[in-house]
mmCIF file of C-alpha atoms and ligand atoms in Angstrom:
data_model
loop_
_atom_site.group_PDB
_atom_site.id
_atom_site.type_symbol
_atom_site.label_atom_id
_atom_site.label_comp_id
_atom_site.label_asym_id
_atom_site.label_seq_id
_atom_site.Cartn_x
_atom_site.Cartn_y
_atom_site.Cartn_z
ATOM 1 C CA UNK A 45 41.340 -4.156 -116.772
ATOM 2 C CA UNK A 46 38.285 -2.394 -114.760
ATOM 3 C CA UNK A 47 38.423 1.249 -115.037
ATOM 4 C CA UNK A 48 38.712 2.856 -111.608
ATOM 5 C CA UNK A 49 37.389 6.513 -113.349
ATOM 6 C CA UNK A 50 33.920 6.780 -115.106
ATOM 7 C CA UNK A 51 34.825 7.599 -118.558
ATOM 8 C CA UNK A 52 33.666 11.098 -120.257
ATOM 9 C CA UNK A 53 33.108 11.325 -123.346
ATOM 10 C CA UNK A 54 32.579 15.261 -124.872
ATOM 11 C CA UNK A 55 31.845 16.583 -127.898
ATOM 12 C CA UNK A 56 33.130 20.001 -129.109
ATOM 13 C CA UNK A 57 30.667 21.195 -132.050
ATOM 14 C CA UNK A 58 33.272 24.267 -131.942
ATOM 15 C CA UNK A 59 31.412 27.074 -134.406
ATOM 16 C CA UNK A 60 29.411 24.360 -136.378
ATOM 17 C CA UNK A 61 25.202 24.508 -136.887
ATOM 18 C CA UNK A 62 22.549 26.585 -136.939
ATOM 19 C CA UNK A 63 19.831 25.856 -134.499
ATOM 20 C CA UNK A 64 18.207 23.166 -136.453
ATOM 21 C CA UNK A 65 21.352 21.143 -136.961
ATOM 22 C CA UNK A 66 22.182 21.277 -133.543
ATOM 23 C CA UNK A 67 18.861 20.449 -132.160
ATOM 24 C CA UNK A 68 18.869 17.520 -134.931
ATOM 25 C CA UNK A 69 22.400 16.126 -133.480
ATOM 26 C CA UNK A 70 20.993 16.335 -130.032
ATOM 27 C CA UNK A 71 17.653 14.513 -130.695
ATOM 28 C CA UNK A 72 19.800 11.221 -132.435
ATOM 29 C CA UNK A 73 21.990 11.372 -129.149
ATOM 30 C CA UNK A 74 19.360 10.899 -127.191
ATOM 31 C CA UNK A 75 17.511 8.333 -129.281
ATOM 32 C CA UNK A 76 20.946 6.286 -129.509
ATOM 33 C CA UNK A 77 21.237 6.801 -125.699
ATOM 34 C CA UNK A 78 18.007 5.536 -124.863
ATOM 35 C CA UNK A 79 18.896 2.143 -126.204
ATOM 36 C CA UNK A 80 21.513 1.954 -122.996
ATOM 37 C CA UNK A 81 19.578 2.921 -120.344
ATOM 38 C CA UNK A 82 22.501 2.762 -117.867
ATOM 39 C CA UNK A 83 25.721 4.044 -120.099
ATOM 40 C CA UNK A 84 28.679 3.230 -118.093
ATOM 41 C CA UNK A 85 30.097 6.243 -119.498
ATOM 42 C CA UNK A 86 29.152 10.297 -119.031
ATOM 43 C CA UNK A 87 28.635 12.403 -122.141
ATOM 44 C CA UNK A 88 28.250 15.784 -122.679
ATOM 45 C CA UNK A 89 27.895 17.820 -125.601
ATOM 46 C CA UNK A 90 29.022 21.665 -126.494
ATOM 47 C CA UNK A 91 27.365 23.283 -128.637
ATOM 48 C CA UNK A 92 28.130 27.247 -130.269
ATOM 49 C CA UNK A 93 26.480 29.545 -127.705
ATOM 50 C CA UNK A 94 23.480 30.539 -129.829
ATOM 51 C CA UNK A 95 22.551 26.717 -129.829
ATOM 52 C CA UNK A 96 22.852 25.926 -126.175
ATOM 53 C CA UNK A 97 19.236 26.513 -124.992
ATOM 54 C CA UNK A 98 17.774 24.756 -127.765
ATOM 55 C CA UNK A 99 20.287 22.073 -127.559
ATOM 56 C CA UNK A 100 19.353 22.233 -123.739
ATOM 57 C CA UNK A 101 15.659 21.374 -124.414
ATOM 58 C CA UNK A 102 16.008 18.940 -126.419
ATOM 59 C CA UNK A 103 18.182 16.689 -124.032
ATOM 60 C CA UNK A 104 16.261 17.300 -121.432
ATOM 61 C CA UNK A 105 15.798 14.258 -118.812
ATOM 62 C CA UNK A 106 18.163 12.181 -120.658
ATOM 63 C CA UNK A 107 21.389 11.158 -119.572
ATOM 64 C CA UNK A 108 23.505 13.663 -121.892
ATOM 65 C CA UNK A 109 24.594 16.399 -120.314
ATOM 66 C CA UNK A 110 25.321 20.342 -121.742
ATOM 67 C CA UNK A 111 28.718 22.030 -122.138
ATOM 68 C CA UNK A 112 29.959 25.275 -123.988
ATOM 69 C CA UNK A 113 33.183 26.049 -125.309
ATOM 70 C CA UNK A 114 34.223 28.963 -123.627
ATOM 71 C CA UNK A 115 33.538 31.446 -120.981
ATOM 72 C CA UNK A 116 34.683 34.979 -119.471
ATOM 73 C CA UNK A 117 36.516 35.023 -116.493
ATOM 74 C CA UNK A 118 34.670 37.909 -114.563
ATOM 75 C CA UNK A 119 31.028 37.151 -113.130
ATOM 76 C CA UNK A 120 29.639 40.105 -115.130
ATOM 77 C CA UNK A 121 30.008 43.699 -116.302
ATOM 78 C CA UNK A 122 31.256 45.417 -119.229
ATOM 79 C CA UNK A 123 32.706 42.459 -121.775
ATOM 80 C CA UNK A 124 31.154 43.107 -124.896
ATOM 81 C CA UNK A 125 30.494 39.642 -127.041
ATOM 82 C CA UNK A 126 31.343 37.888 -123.377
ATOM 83 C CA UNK A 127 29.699 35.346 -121.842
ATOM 84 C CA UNK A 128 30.324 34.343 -117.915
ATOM 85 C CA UNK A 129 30.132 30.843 -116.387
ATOM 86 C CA UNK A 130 27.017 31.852 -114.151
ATOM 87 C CA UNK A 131 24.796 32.587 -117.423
ATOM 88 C CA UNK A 132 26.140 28.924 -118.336
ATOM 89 C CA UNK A 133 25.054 27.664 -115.905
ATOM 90 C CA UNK A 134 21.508 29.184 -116.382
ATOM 91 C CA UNK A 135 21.218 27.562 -119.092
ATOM 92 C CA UNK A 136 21.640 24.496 -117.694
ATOM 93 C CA UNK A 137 25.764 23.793 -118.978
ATOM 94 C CA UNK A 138 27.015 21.356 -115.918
ATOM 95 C CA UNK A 139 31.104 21.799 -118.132
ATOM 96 C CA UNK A 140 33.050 24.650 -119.469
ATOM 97 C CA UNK A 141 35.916 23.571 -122.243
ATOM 98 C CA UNK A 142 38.682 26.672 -121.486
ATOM 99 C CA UNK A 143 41.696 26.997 -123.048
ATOM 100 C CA UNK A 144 41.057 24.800 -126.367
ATOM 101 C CA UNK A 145 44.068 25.519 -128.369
ATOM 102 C CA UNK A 146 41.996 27.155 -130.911
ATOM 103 C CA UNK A 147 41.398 29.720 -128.389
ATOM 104 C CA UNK A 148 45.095 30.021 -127.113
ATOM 105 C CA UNK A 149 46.155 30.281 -131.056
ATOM 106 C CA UNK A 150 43.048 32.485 -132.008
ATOM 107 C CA UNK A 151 42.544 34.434 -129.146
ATOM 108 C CA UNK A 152 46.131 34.487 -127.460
ATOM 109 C CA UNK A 153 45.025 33.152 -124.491
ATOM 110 C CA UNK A 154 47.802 31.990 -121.871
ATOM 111 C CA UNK A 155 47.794 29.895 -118.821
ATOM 112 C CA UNK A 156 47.057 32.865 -116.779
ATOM 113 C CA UNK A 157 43.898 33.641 -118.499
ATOM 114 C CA UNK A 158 42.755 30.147 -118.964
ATOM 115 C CA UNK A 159 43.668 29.324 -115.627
ATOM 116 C CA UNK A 160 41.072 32.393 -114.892
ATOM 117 C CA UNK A 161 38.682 31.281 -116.573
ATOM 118 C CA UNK A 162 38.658 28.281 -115.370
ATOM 119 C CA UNK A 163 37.760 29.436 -112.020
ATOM 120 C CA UNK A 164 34.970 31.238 -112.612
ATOM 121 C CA UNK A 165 33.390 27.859 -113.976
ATOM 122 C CA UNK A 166 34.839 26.652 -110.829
ATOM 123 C CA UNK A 167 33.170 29.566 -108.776
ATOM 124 C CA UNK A 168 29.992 28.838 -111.034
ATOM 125 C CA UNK A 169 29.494 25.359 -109.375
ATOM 126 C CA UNK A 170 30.404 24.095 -112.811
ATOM 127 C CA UNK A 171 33.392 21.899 -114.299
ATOM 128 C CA UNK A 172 36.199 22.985 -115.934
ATOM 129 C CA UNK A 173 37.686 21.019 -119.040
ATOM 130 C CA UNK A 174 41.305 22.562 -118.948
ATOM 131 C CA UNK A 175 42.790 21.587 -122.461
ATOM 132 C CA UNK A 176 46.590 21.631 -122.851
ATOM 133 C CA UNK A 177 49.150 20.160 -125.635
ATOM 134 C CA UNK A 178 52.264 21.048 -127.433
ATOM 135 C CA UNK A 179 52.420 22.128 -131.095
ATOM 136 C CA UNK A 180 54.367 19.957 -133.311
ATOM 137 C CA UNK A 181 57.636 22.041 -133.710
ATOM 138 C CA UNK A 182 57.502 21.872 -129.233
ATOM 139 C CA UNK A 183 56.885 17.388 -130.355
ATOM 140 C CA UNK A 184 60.079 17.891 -132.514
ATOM 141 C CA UNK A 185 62.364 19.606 -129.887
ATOM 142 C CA UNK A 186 61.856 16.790 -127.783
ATOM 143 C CA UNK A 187 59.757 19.802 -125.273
ATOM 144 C CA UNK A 188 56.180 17.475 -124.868
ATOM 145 C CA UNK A 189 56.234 16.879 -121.501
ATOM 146 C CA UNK A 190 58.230 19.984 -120.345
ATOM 147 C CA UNK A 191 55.213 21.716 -121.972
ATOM 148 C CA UNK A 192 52.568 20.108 -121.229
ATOM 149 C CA UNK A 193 53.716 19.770 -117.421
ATOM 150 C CA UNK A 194 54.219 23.909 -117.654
ATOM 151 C CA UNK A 195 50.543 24.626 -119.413
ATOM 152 C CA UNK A 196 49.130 22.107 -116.718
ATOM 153 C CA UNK A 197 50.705 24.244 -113.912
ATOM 154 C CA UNK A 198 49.714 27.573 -115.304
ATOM 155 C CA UNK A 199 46.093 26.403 -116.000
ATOM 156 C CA UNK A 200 44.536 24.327 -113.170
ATOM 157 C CA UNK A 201 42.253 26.032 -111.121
ATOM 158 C CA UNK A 202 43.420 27.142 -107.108
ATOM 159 C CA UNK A 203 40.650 24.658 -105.789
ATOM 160 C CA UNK A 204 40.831 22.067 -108.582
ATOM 161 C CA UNK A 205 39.003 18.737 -107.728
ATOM 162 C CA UNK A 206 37.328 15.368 -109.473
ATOM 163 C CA UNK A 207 34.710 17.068 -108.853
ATOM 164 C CA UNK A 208 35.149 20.700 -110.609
ATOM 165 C CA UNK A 209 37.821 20.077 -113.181
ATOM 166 C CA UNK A 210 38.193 17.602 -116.191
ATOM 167 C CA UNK A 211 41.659 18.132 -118.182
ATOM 168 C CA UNK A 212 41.849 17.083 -121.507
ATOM 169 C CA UNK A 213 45.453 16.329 -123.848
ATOM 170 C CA UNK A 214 45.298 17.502 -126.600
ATOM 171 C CA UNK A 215 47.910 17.663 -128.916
ATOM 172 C CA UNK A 216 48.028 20.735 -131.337
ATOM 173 C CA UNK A 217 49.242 18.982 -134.423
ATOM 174 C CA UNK A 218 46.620 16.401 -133.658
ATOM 175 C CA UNK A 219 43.379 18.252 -133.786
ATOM 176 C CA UNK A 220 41.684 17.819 -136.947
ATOM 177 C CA UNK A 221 44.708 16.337 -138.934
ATOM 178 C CA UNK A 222 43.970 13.216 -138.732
ATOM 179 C CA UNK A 223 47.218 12.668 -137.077
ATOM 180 C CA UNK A 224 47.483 10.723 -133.301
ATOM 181 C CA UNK A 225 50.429 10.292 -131.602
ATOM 182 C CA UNK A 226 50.976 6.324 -130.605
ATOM 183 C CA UNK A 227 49.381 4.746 -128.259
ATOM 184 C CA UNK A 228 52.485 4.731 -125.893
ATOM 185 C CA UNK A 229 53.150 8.414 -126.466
ATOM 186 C CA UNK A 230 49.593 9.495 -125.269
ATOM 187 C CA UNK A 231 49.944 6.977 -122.247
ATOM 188 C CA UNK A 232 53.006 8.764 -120.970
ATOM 189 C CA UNK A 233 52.224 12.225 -121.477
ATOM 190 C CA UNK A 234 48.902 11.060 -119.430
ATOM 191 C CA UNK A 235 50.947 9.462 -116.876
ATOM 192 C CA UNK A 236 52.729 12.722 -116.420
ATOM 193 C CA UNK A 237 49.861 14.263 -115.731
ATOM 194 C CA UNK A 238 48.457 12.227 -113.196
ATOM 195 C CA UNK A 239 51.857 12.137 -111.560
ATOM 196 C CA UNK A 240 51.725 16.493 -111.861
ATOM 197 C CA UNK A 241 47.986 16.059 -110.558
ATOM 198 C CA UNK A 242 49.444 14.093 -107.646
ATOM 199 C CA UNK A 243 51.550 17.213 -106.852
ATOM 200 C CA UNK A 244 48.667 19.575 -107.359
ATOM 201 C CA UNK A 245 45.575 18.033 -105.459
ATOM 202 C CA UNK A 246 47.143 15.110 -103.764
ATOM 203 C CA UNK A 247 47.523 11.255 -104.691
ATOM 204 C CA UNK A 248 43.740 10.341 -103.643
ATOM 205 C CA UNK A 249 42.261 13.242 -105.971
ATOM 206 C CA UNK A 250 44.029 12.526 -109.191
ATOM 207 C CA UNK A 251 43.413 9.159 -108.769
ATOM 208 C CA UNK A 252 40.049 10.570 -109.147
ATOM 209 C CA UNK A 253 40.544 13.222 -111.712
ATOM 210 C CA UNK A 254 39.449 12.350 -114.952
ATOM 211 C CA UNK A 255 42.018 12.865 -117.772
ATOM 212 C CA UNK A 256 40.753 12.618 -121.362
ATOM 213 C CA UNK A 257 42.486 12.455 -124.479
ATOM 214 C CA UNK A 258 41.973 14.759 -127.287
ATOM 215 C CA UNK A 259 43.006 15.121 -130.864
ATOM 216 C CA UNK A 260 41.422 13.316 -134.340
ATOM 217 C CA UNK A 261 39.798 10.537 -132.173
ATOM 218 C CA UNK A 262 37.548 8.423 -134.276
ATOM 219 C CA UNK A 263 35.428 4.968 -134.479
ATOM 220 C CA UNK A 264 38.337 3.368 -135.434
ATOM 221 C CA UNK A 265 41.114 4.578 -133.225
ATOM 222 C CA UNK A 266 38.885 5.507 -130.325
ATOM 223 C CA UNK A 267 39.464 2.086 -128.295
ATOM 224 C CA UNK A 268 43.088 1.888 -128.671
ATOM 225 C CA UNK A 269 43.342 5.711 -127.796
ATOM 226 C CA UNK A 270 40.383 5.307 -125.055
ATOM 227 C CA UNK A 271 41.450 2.038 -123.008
ATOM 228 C CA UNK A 272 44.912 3.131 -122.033
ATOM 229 C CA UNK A 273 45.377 3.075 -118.355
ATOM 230 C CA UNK A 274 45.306 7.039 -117.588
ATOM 231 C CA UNK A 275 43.131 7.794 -120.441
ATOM 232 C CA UNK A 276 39.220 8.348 -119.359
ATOM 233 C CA UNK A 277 37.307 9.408 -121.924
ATOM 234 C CA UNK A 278 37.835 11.893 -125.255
ATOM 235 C CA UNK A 279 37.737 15.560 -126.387
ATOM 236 C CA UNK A 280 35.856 14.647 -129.300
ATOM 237 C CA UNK A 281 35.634 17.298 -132.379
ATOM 238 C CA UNK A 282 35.316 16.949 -135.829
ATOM 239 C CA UNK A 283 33.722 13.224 -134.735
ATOM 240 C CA UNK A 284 30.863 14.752 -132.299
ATOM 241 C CA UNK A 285 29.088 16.181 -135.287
ATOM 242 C CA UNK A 286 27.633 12.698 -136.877
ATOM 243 C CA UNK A 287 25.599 10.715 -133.932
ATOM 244 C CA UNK A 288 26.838 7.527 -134.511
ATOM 245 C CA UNK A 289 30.349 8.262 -134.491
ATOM 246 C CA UNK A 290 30.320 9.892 -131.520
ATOM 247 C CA UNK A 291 28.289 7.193 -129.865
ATOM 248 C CA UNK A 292 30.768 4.488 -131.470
ATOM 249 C CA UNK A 293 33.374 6.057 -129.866
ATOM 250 C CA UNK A 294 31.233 6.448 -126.558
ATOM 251 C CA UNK A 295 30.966 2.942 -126.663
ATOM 252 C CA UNK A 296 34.495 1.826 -127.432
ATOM 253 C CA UNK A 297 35.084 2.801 -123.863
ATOM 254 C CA UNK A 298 32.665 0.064 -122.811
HETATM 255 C C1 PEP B 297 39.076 19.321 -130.581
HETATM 256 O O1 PEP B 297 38.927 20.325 -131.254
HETATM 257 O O2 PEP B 297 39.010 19.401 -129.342
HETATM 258 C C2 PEP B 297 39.348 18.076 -131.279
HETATM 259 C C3 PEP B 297 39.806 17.079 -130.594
HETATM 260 O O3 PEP B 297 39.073 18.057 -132.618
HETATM 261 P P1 PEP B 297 39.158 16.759 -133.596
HETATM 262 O O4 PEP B 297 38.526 15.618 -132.864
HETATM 263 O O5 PEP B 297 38.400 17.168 -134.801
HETATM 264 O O6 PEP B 297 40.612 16.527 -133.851
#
């Protein structure tokens, strides 16, 4: 079946590499992305903060874009440690990943504050990657879609678009477990959020919208995870640090 969205595929480095290692990663994208002059999918890395100008250079003129984990939700002033969406975008970031679950369980972010953050990368001219996904013990009570329908709600940007936001399912229990849910699972929690997208920005936009799943994708789950209907790419972690896996599962989308 032809895709009607352009698949994204994004790497999350999360707090991984020193500048060398990042700059390293970067350079074998780009090699391995030169051999496919015209991907038919977009790809974007995010690197730690400390990495992202370097990482910047070294992509440079080829077709993988910049990301970064995190932002601030005020332009500027007195955050300490903070970084807004506007020095992001300085640096040349085009997406902002807000409201990974590592931040919601580290940092105790809710839907308020992610759904702040998310737009100042809005405001910033930049996309937001909204994650959302229920913890195991919400999978067990039967609550998936109740939660993941209330996170969505809370966290979408007032002026979300295809062209400013990205969201990404991600399932707690799934992130670097090794654990998926099935095939059919992901497809209807993905459904539900096109249908809650529908709601949001009207039928035409999430049509548009790109929903991506997220969660201990690798080369050999990525095309049965990647080619459902409502699935358009991957939150890719653990698997974005070695090239070719993250270009395998680039590719499975092919
Ligand atoms: C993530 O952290 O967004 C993620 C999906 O991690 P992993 O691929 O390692 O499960």
């Amino acid at each position: 079946m032809a895709r009607t969205r352009r698949p994204l595929i994004a790497g999350n480095w999360k707090m991984n590499g020193l500048c060398a290692d990042g700059v390293a990663l970067a350079r074998e994208l780009v090699a391995l992305i030169k051999g496919r002059p015209k991907p038919a999918f977009d790809m974007v890395v995010c690197p730690p903060f400390t990495v992202i100008g370097e990482v910047g250079k070294a992509i440079a003129g080829s077709p993988l874009a910049l990301g970064a984990q995190d932002c601030h939700a005020a332009a500027k002033g007195a955050h300490t440690g903070d970084i807004s969406a506007a020095m992001l975008a300085d640096r040349g970031c085009r997406f902002v990943i807000v409201g990974h679950s590592e931040r919601r369980t580290d940092h105790g972010e809710t839907d308020a504050e992610v759904k702040a953050k998310a737009e100042a990368v809005v405001g910033a001219g930049l996309t937001a990657i909204v994650c959302i996904g229920e913890t195991e013990s919400q999978r067990d009570a039967g609550k998936t879609l109740a939660v993941v329908k209330a996170q969505l709600a809370g966290s979408l940007p007032a002026k979300a678009s295809a062209a400013n936001v990205v969201v990404a399912y991600e399932p707690v229990w799934a992130i670097g477990t090794g654990r998926t849910p099935a095939a059919d699972e992901v497809q209807e929690v993905h459904a539900l959020i096109r249908a809650r997208l529908a709601d949001a920005v009207g039928a035409g936009e999430a049509a548009r919208l790109r929903v991506l799943y997220g969660g201990s994708v690798k080369p050999d789950n990525a095309r049965a995870l990647l080619s459902l209907p409502d699935v358009d790419g991957g939150l890719i972690g653990g698997a974005s640090l070695k090239s070719r896996d993250f270009w395998a599962i680039a590719e499975s989308c092919l």
